[in-house]
Short mmCIF file of C-alpha atoms in Angstrom, two decimals:
data_model
loop_
_atom_site.label_atom_id
_atom_site.label_comp_id
_atom_site.label_asym_id
_atom_site.label_seq_id
_atom_site.Cartn_x
_atom_site.Cartn_y
_atom_site.Cartn_z
CA MET A 1 181.57 -94.80 -82.53
CA GLY A 2 179.65 -93.42 -85.57
CA VAL A 3 176.64 -94.53 -87.39
CA PRO A 4 177.64 -98.06 -88.83
CA LEU A 5 178.57 -97.88 -92.59
CA ILE A 6 176.18 -100.46 -93.28
CA GLN A 7 173.41 -97.93 -92.49
CA SER A 8 174.76 -94.92 -93.97
CA TYR A 9 175.14 -97.28 -97.20
CA ARG A 10 171.92 -98.59 -97.27
CA VAL A 11 170.30 -95.30 -96.73
CA GLY A 12 172.11 -93.91 -99.30
CA ARG A 13 171.34 -96.49 -101.80
CA TYR A 14 167.62 -96.33 -101.02
CA ILE A 15 167.47 -92.30 -101.28
CA LEU A 16 169.32 -92.67 -104.50
CA ALA A 17 167.21 -95.06 -106.02
CA GLN A 18 164.09 -92.88 -105.16
CA LYS A 19 165.91 -89.83 -106.92
CA LEU A 20 166.53 -92.28 -110.11
CA ARG A 21 162.68 -93.02 -110.16
CA GLY A 22 161.68 -89.51 -110.05
CA ARG A 23 159.95 -89.61 -106.95
CA LYS A 24 159.16 -86.32 -105.57
CA ARG A 25 157.60 -87.47 -102.09
CA TYR A 26 158.95 -90.61 -100.25
CA PRO A 27 159.26 -91.57 -96.93
CA LEU A 28 162.72 -91.82 -94.90
CA VAL A 29 161.70 -92.77 -91.38
CA LEU A 30 158.45 -94.69 -90.26
CA MET A 31 157.25 -92.91 -87.21
CA LEU A 32 155.80 -95.99 -85.32
CA GLU A 33 153.67 -95.59 -82.43
CA PRO A 34 152.13 -98.45 -81.20
CA LEU A 35 150.57 -97.38 -78.12
CA PHE A 36 150.13 -94.07 -76.23
CA ARG A 37 150.38 -95.36 -72.73
CA CYS A 38 153.39 -94.21 -70.75
CA ASN A 39 155.20 -95.12 -67.16
CA LEU A 40 155.79 -91.24 -67.14
CA ALA A 41 153.73 -87.59 -67.08
CA CYS A 42 155.72 -85.30 -68.61
CA ALA A 43 154.83 -81.77 -68.80
CA GLY A 44 155.32 -81.16 -72.50
CA CYS A 45 153.64 -84.38 -73.60
CA GLY A 46 150.17 -84.46 -75.45
CA LYS A 47 149.50 -88.20 -75.27
CA ILE A 48 149.12 -89.02 -71.48
CA ASP A 49 145.55 -87.06 -71.27
CA TYR A 50 143.87 -89.54 -73.66
CA PRO A 51 141.02 -91.61 -72.19
CA ASP A 52 142.09 -95.10 -70.52
CA GLU A 53 140.44 -96.55 -73.51
CA THR A 54 142.79 -95.11 -75.58
CA LEU A 55 145.63 -95.74 -73.31
CA ASP A 56 144.91 -99.10 -73.45
CA GLN A 57 144.71 -99.60 -77.39
CA ARG A 58 147.92 -101.41 -79.15
CA LEU A 59 149.10 -101.94 -82.37
CA SER A 60 149.41 -105.76 -83.10
CA VAL A 61 152.74 -107.45 -84.37
CA GLU A 62 151.31 -107.63 -87.70
CA GLU A 63 149.90 -104.22 -87.97
CA CYS A 64 153.58 -102.95 -86.83
CA ILE A 65 155.32 -105.07 -89.27
CA GLY A 66 152.42 -104.30 -91.94
CA ALA A 67 152.94 -100.71 -91.79
CA ALA A 68 156.74 -101.06 -92.26
CA GLU A 69 156.07 -103.08 -95.42
CA GLU A 70 153.66 -100.72 -96.58
CA CYS A 71 155.69 -97.56 -96.00
CA GLY A 72 159.17 -98.80 -97.02
CA ALA A 73 161.25 -96.47 -95.38
CA PRO A 74 164.52 -97.84 -94.38
CA ILE A 75 164.35 -96.65 -90.91
CA VAL A 76 161.57 -97.24 -88.26
CA SER A 77 161.47 -95.00 -85.09
CA ILE A 78 159.38 -97.00 -82.65
CA ALA A 79 158.17 -94.21 -79.94
CA GLY A 80 154.81 -93.77 -77.83
CA GLY A 81 154.02 -93.64 -75.09
CA GLU A 82 156.72 -96.37 -73.55
CA PRO A 83 157.20 -98.72 -76.07
CA LEU A 84 158.93 -101.34 -73.68
CA ILE A 85 155.26 -101.53 -71.73
CA HIS A 86 154.18 -103.31 -75.14
CA LYS A 87 154.20 -106.99 -74.02
CA ASP A 88 154.80 -107.90 -77.73
CA MET A 89 157.61 -105.28 -78.59
CA PRO A 90 160.43 -107.95 -78.65
CA ALA A 91 158.40 -109.76 -81.67
CA VAL A 92 158.06 -106.18 -83.36
CA VAL A 93 161.70 -105.45 -83.00
CA ALA A 94 162.39 -109.02 -84.26
CA GLY A 95 160.25 -108.85 -87.34
CA LEU A 96 161.39 -105.60 -88.40
CA VAL A 97 165.30 -106.42 -87.91
CA GLU A 98 164.91 -109.54 -89.90
CA ARG A 99 163.55 -107.28 -92.74
CA LYS A 100 166.79 -105.64 -92.39
CA ARG A 101 164.87 -102.20 -91.31
CA PHE A 102 167.06 -100.06 -89.03
CA VAL A 103 164.92 -99.58 -85.70
CA TYR A 104 165.27 -96.87 -83.37
CA LEU A 105 163.55 -98.19 -80.27
CA CYS A 106 162.79 -95.18 -78.13
CA THR A 107 162.84 -95.61 -74.80
CA ASN A 108 162.82 -93.38 -71.11
CA ALA A 109 164.98 -96.49 -70.07
CA LEU A 110 162.99 -96.89 -66.72
CA LEU A 111 162.25 -100.65 -68.12
CA LEU A 112 165.17 -100.75 -70.10
CA LYS A 113 167.43 -102.93 -67.52
CA LYS A 114 164.45 -105.17 -66.96
CA ARG A 115 163.82 -105.72 -70.43
CA MET A 116 167.21 -105.49 -72.21
CA ASP A 117 167.71 -109.56 -72.53
CA ASP A 118 164.41 -109.57 -74.39
CA TYR A 119 166.55 -108.26 -77.51
CA GLN A 120 169.89 -109.03 -79.18
CA PRO A 121 172.53 -106.73 -79.96
CA SER A 122 172.27 -106.01 -83.82
CA PRO A 123 173.62 -103.25 -85.99
CA TYR A 124 169.66 -102.97 -87.05
CA LEU A 125 168.62 -102.05 -83.35
CA THR A 126 169.44 -98.97 -81.47
CA PHE A 127 167.84 -98.29 -78.31
CA SER A 128 167.14 -94.21 -78.55
CA VAL A 129 167.19 -93.15 -74.71
CA HIS A 130 165.32 -89.93 -73.79
CA LEU A 131 167.24 -87.34 -71.97
CA ASP A 132 166.17 -83.96 -71.59
CA GLY A 133 169.57 -82.19 -70.48
CA ASN A 134 171.41 -82.54 -67.22
CA GLU A 135 169.86 -84.42 -64.24
CA HIS A 136 168.40 -81.60 -62.66
CA ARG A 137 166.72 -80.56 -66.15
CA HIS A 138 165.68 -84.05 -66.92
CA ASP A 139 164.09 -85.05 -63.95
CA GLU A 140 162.26 -81.35 -63.97
CA SER A 141 161.08 -82.15 -67.62
CA VAL A 142 159.37 -85.64 -66.87
CA CYS A 143 158.34 -84.54 -63.33
CA GLN A 144 159.93 -87.48 -61.58
CA PRO A 145 163.07 -87.37 -59.40
CA GLY A 146 165.76 -89.96 -60.13
CA THR A 147 165.01 -90.63 -63.64
CA TYR A 148 168.25 -89.67 -65.16
CA GLN A 149 170.29 -91.64 -62.87
CA ARG A 150 168.20 -94.85 -63.85
CA ALA A 151 168.46 -93.66 -67.66
CA ALA A 152 172.19 -93.55 -67.31
CA ASP A 153 172.76 -96.66 -65.19
CA ALA A 154 170.94 -98.54 -68.18
CA ILE A 155 172.57 -96.73 -70.95
CA ARG A 156 175.98 -97.99 -69.42
CA GLU A 157 174.75 -101.55 -69.01
CA ALA A 158 173.22 -101.45 -72.63
CA VAL A 159 176.44 -100.40 -73.98
CA ALA A 160 178.65 -102.71 -72.06
CA LYS A 161 176.23 -105.59 -73.60
CA GLY A 162 177.32 -104.29 -76.94
CA PHE A 163 174.30 -102.48 -78.11
CA ARG A 164 173.92 -99.36 -80.18
CA VAL A 165 172.63 -96.57 -77.89
CA THR A 166 171.78 -92.80 -78.58
CA VAL A 167 170.27 -90.06 -76.46
CA ASN A 168 167.57 -88.16 -77.71
CA CYS A 169 167.31 -84.61 -76.10
CA THR A 170 164.80 -82.11 -76.30
CA LEU A 171 165.50 -78.54 -75.32
CA PHE A 172 162.72 -76.52 -73.45
CA GLN A 173 162.21 -72.76 -72.46
CA GLY A 174 165.08 -71.43 -70.00
CA GLU A 175 167.57 -73.81 -71.34
CA GLY A 176 171.45 -72.18 -71.19
CA ALA A 177 173.95 -72.99 -73.49
CA GLU A 178 176.70 -73.60 -70.97
CA GLU A 179 174.03 -76.18 -69.37
CA VAL A 180 173.67 -77.91 -72.44
CA ALA A 181 177.31 -78.39 -73.54
CA SER A 182 177.84 -79.73 -70.22
CA PHE A 183 175.26 -82.06 -70.84
CA LEU A 184 176.53 -83.29 -74.27
CA ASP A 185 180.10 -83.69 -72.48
CA GLU A 186 178.18 -86.49 -70.22
CA CYS A 187 176.72 -88.03 -73.34
CA LYS A 188 180.11 -88.53 -74.57
CA ALA A 189 181.40 -90.12 -71.16
CA LEU A 190 178.43 -92.17 -71.20
CA ASP A 191 179.91 -93.37 -75.05
CA VAL A 192 176.58 -93.56 -76.74
CA GLU A 193 176.49 -93.63 -80.27
CA GLY A 194 175.17 -89.84 -81.09
CA VAL A 195 172.54 -87.56 -79.81
CA THR A 196 169.74 -86.32 -81.42
CA ILE A 197 168.95 -82.88 -80.12
CA SER A 198 166.33 -80.60 -81.06
CA PRO A 199 164.07 -77.50 -79.59
CA GLY A 200 160.73 -78.43 -78.00
CA PHE A 201 157.81 -76.74 -79.45
CA ASN A 202 154.18 -76.67 -78.59
CA TYR A 203 152.03 -79.84 -78.97
CA GLU A 204 148.55 -79.03 -79.07
CA ARG A 205 147.52 -81.76 -76.35
CA ALA A 206 150.37 -80.64 -73.89
CA PRO A 207 149.22 -79.97 -70.42
CA GLN A 208 151.93 -76.94 -69.77
CA GLN A 209 152.23 -74.87 -72.80
CA GLU A 210 155.27 -72.29 -71.19
CA VAL A 211 157.70 -74.73 -71.42
CA PHE A 212 158.38 -74.39 -74.97
CA ILE A 213 160.87 -72.49 -76.62
CA GLN A 214 160.31 -70.28 -79.39
CA ARG A 215 162.02 -70.42 -83.23
CA ARG A 216 164.11 -67.49 -83.02
CA ALA A 217 165.56 -67.94 -79.49
CA SER A 218 166.30 -71.51 -80.03
CA ARG A 219 168.48 -70.65 -83.08
CA GLN A 220 170.73 -68.48 -80.99
CA LEU A 221 170.93 -70.66 -78.27
CA PHE A 222 172.09 -73.55 -80.74
CA ARG A 223 174.67 -70.89 -81.99
CA ASP A 224 175.88 -70.52 -78.64
CA ILE A 225 175.88 -74.25 -77.82
CA PHE A 226 178.00 -75.00 -81.04
CA ARG A 227 180.41 -71.94 -80.32
CA ILE A 228 181.24 -73.88 -77.20
CA GLY A 229 181.79 -76.73 -78.56
CA LYS A 230 184.40 -75.18 -81.04
CA GLU A 231 185.82 -73.44 -77.73
CA ARG A 232 186.42 -76.63 -76.01
CA LYS A 233 187.40 -78.52 -78.83
CA ALA A 234 184.61 -81.04 -77.96
CA LYS A 235 184.10 -84.03 -80.10
CA TRP A 236 180.61 -84.35 -79.69
CA THR A 237 178.86 -87.02 -81.89
CA PHE A 238 175.23 -86.21 -83.06
CA ASN A 239 172.72 -88.64 -84.82
CA GLN A 240 171.87 -85.93 -87.64
CA SER A 241 172.84 -84.56 -90.58
CA SER A 242 175.26 -81.79 -90.69
CA LEU A 243 173.12 -79.51 -92.52
CA PHE A 244 170.33 -79.92 -90.10
CA LEU A 245 172.48 -78.71 -87.36
CA ASP A 246 173.28 -75.52 -89.58
CA PHE A 247 169.50 -75.25 -89.82
CA LEU A 248 169.29 -75.26 -86.13
CA ALA A 249 171.82 -72.40 -85.86
CA GLY A 250 169.86 -70.38 -88.16
CA ASN A 251 172.51 -70.91 -91.11
CA GLN A 252 169.88 -72.60 -93.74
CA ASN A 253 166.40 -71.62 -94.45
CA TYR A 254 164.28 -74.70 -95.02
CA GLN A 255 160.60 -75.73 -95.16
CA CYS A 256 159.17 -78.87 -93.76
CA THR A 257 159.36 -82.12 -95.55
CA PRO A 258 156.41 -84.01 -93.51
CA TRP A 259 156.15 -86.84 -95.70
CA GLY A 260 159.64 -87.55 -94.78
CA ASN A 261 158.64 -89.22 -91.24
CA PRO A 262 155.40 -90.13 -91.74
CA THR A 263 153.52 -91.44 -88.57
CA ARG A 264 151.14 -94.55 -88.01
CA ASN A 265 149.71 -94.95 -84.81
CA ILE A 266 146.56 -96.34 -83.00
CA PHE A 267 144.53 -94.22 -84.98
CA GLY A 268 145.84 -94.71 -88.47
CA TRP A 269 148.23 -92.70 -90.61
CA GLN A 270 148.42 -89.16 -89.05
CA LYS A 271 148.00 -86.13 -91.46
CA PRO A 272 150.33 -84.46 -92.18
CA CYS A 273 152.63 -85.12 -89.18
CA TYR A 274 152.71 -86.55 -85.59
CA LEU A 275 152.23 -82.98 -84.13
CA LEU A 276 149.00 -82.02 -85.71
CA VAL A 277 146.39 -84.05 -83.77
CA SER A 278 143.29 -82.47 -85.14
CA GLU A 279 144.03 -82.66 -89.18
CA GLY A 280 142.68 -86.27 -89.55
CA TYR A 281 143.95 -89.96 -90.44
CA ALA A 282 144.25 -92.08 -93.31
CA GLN A 283 143.85 -95.73 -93.29
CA SER A 284 146.45 -96.72 -95.59
CA PHE A 285 150.03 -95.22 -96.51
CA ASN A 286 149.06 -94.45 -100.12
CA GLU A 287 145.96 -92.72 -98.96
CA LEU A 288 148.01 -90.52 -96.72
CA MET A 289 150.51 -89.94 -99.68
CA GLU A 290 147.72 -89.11 -102.20
CA THR A 291 145.14 -87.12 -100.15
CA THR A 292 147.15 -85.05 -97.61
CA PRO A 293 146.93 -81.58 -98.72
CA TRP A 294 150.80 -81.30 -98.42
CA ASP A 295 150.88 -77.35 -99.83
CA LYS A 296 148.15 -76.29 -97.02
CA TYR A 297 151.37 -76.61 -94.44
CA GLY A 298 154.84 -75.39 -93.80
CA VAL A 299 156.38 -72.21 -92.02
CA GLY A 300 154.39 -69.47 -93.44
CA VAL A 301 151.66 -71.14 -94.92
CA ASN A 302 149.84 -72.55 -91.78
CA GLY A 303 149.94 -70.73 -88.59
CA LYS A 304 150.14 -74.25 -86.89
CA CYS A 305 153.59 -74.55 -88.20
CA ASP A 306 155.14 -71.49 -88.05
CA GLN A 307 157.57 -71.84 -84.81
CA CYS A 308 158.72 -75.22 -86.02
CA GLN A 309 161.96 -76.49 -86.46
CA VAL A 310 160.91 -80.25 -85.60
CA HIS A 311 163.76 -82.97 -86.12
CA SER A 312 161.01 -85.21 -88.34
CA GLY A 313 160.07 -82.70 -90.43
CA PHE A 314 163.21 -80.87 -91.53
CA GLU A 315 165.78 -83.58 -91.00
CA PRO A 316 164.30 -85.16 -94.50
CA THR A 317 164.70 -81.48 -96.02
CA ALA A 318 168.20 -81.52 -94.80
CA VAL A 319 168.86 -84.93 -95.78
CA ASN A 320 168.05 -84.00 -99.40
CA ASP A 321 169.93 -80.89 -99.48
CA THR A 322 173.06 -82.96 -98.57
CA PHE A 323 172.44 -85.08 -101.71
CA ILE A 324 172.02 -81.80 -103.62
CA HIS A 325 175.07 -79.84 -102.09
CA PRO A 326 177.60 -82.62 -100.74
CA LEU A 327 180.52 -80.16 -100.83
CA ARG A 328 178.49 -77.71 -98.48
CA ALA A 329 177.12 -80.50 -96.18
CA LEU A 330 181.29 -81.94 -95.91
CA LYS A 331 182.40 -78.33 -94.83
CA VAL A 332 179.69 -77.93 -92.02
CA ALA A 333 180.39 -81.69 -91.21
CA LEU A 334 184.17 -80.71 -90.96
CA LEU A 335 184.19 -77.35 -89.38
CA GLY A 336 180.65 -77.16 -87.52
CA PRO A 337 178.23 -74.71 -88.10
CA ARG A 338 178.59 -71.18 -88.24
CA THR A 339 178.05 -69.51 -85.10
CA GLU A 340 178.45 -65.79 -86.04
CA GLY A 341 177.40 -63.45 -88.66
CA PRO A 342 173.85 -62.72 -90.04
CA MET A 343 171.41 -65.56 -89.87
CA ALA A 344 169.38 -66.80 -92.88
CA PRO A 345 166.46 -64.86 -93.52
CA ASP A 346 163.48 -66.91 -91.81
CA MET A 347 160.36 -67.34 -94.09
CA PRO A 348 157.60 -64.89 -93.12
CA VAL A 349 154.79 -66.58 -90.64
CA SER A 350 151.47 -66.83 -91.66
CA PRO A 351 148.72 -64.12 -90.99
CA PRO A 352 146.92 -65.74 -88.02
CA PRO A 353 143.47 -67.23 -89.11
CA GLN A 354 140.36 -64.86 -89.01
CA GLY A 355 137.49 -66.00 -86.20
CA PRO A 356 137.51 -67.88 -82.96
CA SER A 357 137.19 -71.56 -84.48
CA HIS A 358 140.53 -71.29 -85.71
CA PRO A 359 143.37 -71.02 -82.72
CA VAL A 360 147.33 -71.05 -84.02
CA PHE A 361 149.49 -73.58 -81.91
CA PRO A 362 153.13 -73.63 -82.22
CA LEU A 363 154.54 -77.08 -82.19
CA ARG A 364 157.14 -79.23 -80.20
CA VAL A 365 159.25 -82.41 -80.67
CA GLU A 366 157.92 -85.38 -79.48
CA ARG A 367 159.92 -87.56 -77.81
#
């Protein structure tokens, strides 16, 4: 099953309306983080090391709904932390669905079976389950054995009950293309709607930095994955635009669109994106859009951004390019990303800043 027609239609209509109004910057997905508390302690996570007084904070139902109304994006991705820990999450989801927002409730699925009856199947609600590869890879990534099987069981039950379900996968250092291809076969067998897949990049607060894959290596990895898929004639379904997948394979040269997926969390509206935790916060969405120095971020512009291929930054760029070059996007959708030949020339990385007070941090994909 692909993305429901109603979602494709409403999101496309929204983007077209922004373009007709001449808006240069507009949000596509609200990244809502109503808490940082989690029931896992993943090696690549930058949230769990906050002090308890921060981990105990929650956005209220009113603050969550207000952020969606203030932002106006047609899609809301609710992450964390683990959203199912939030006791008011059913009310948050119900309020967003009532307002016709397409909600992706991101979860490690450890609590999904227990909390599933708090929600109703709807074309506006998707459980986005975090699985970082096959059973061995995933359990190693989240630092707890048995989590893959628990998540897979919850996925089967949710699908059987009529819920939309996707898999959210982050690839780390040491991944093999054959291994990832087999994992995508497993996702297909689970009958999920699609897979959102991205390479992991260093998050400043992550306790283990060595697990993250670098930009050049990730492009070759994705080429190898897509090549295997073509050879197998695998019908993998990705919950991403065709041109973003083409970008991952090194065939497109995109710059980041950080305002496309703005983040609202317990501290406020994060500048410029949820990966850069030290750039400050705005107290309103308008303040975020008007006061963030957007031109100071991006590959080749800011050293913190040079290794980034994060979905939340580059997917909006690919979506915009799809509207500009629909035939190119259709060709990639039909034939898949090109897996041979020269890659698109990458943007030159920015020179390292001078002085000890300006460390350069590559980035990662938050789950």
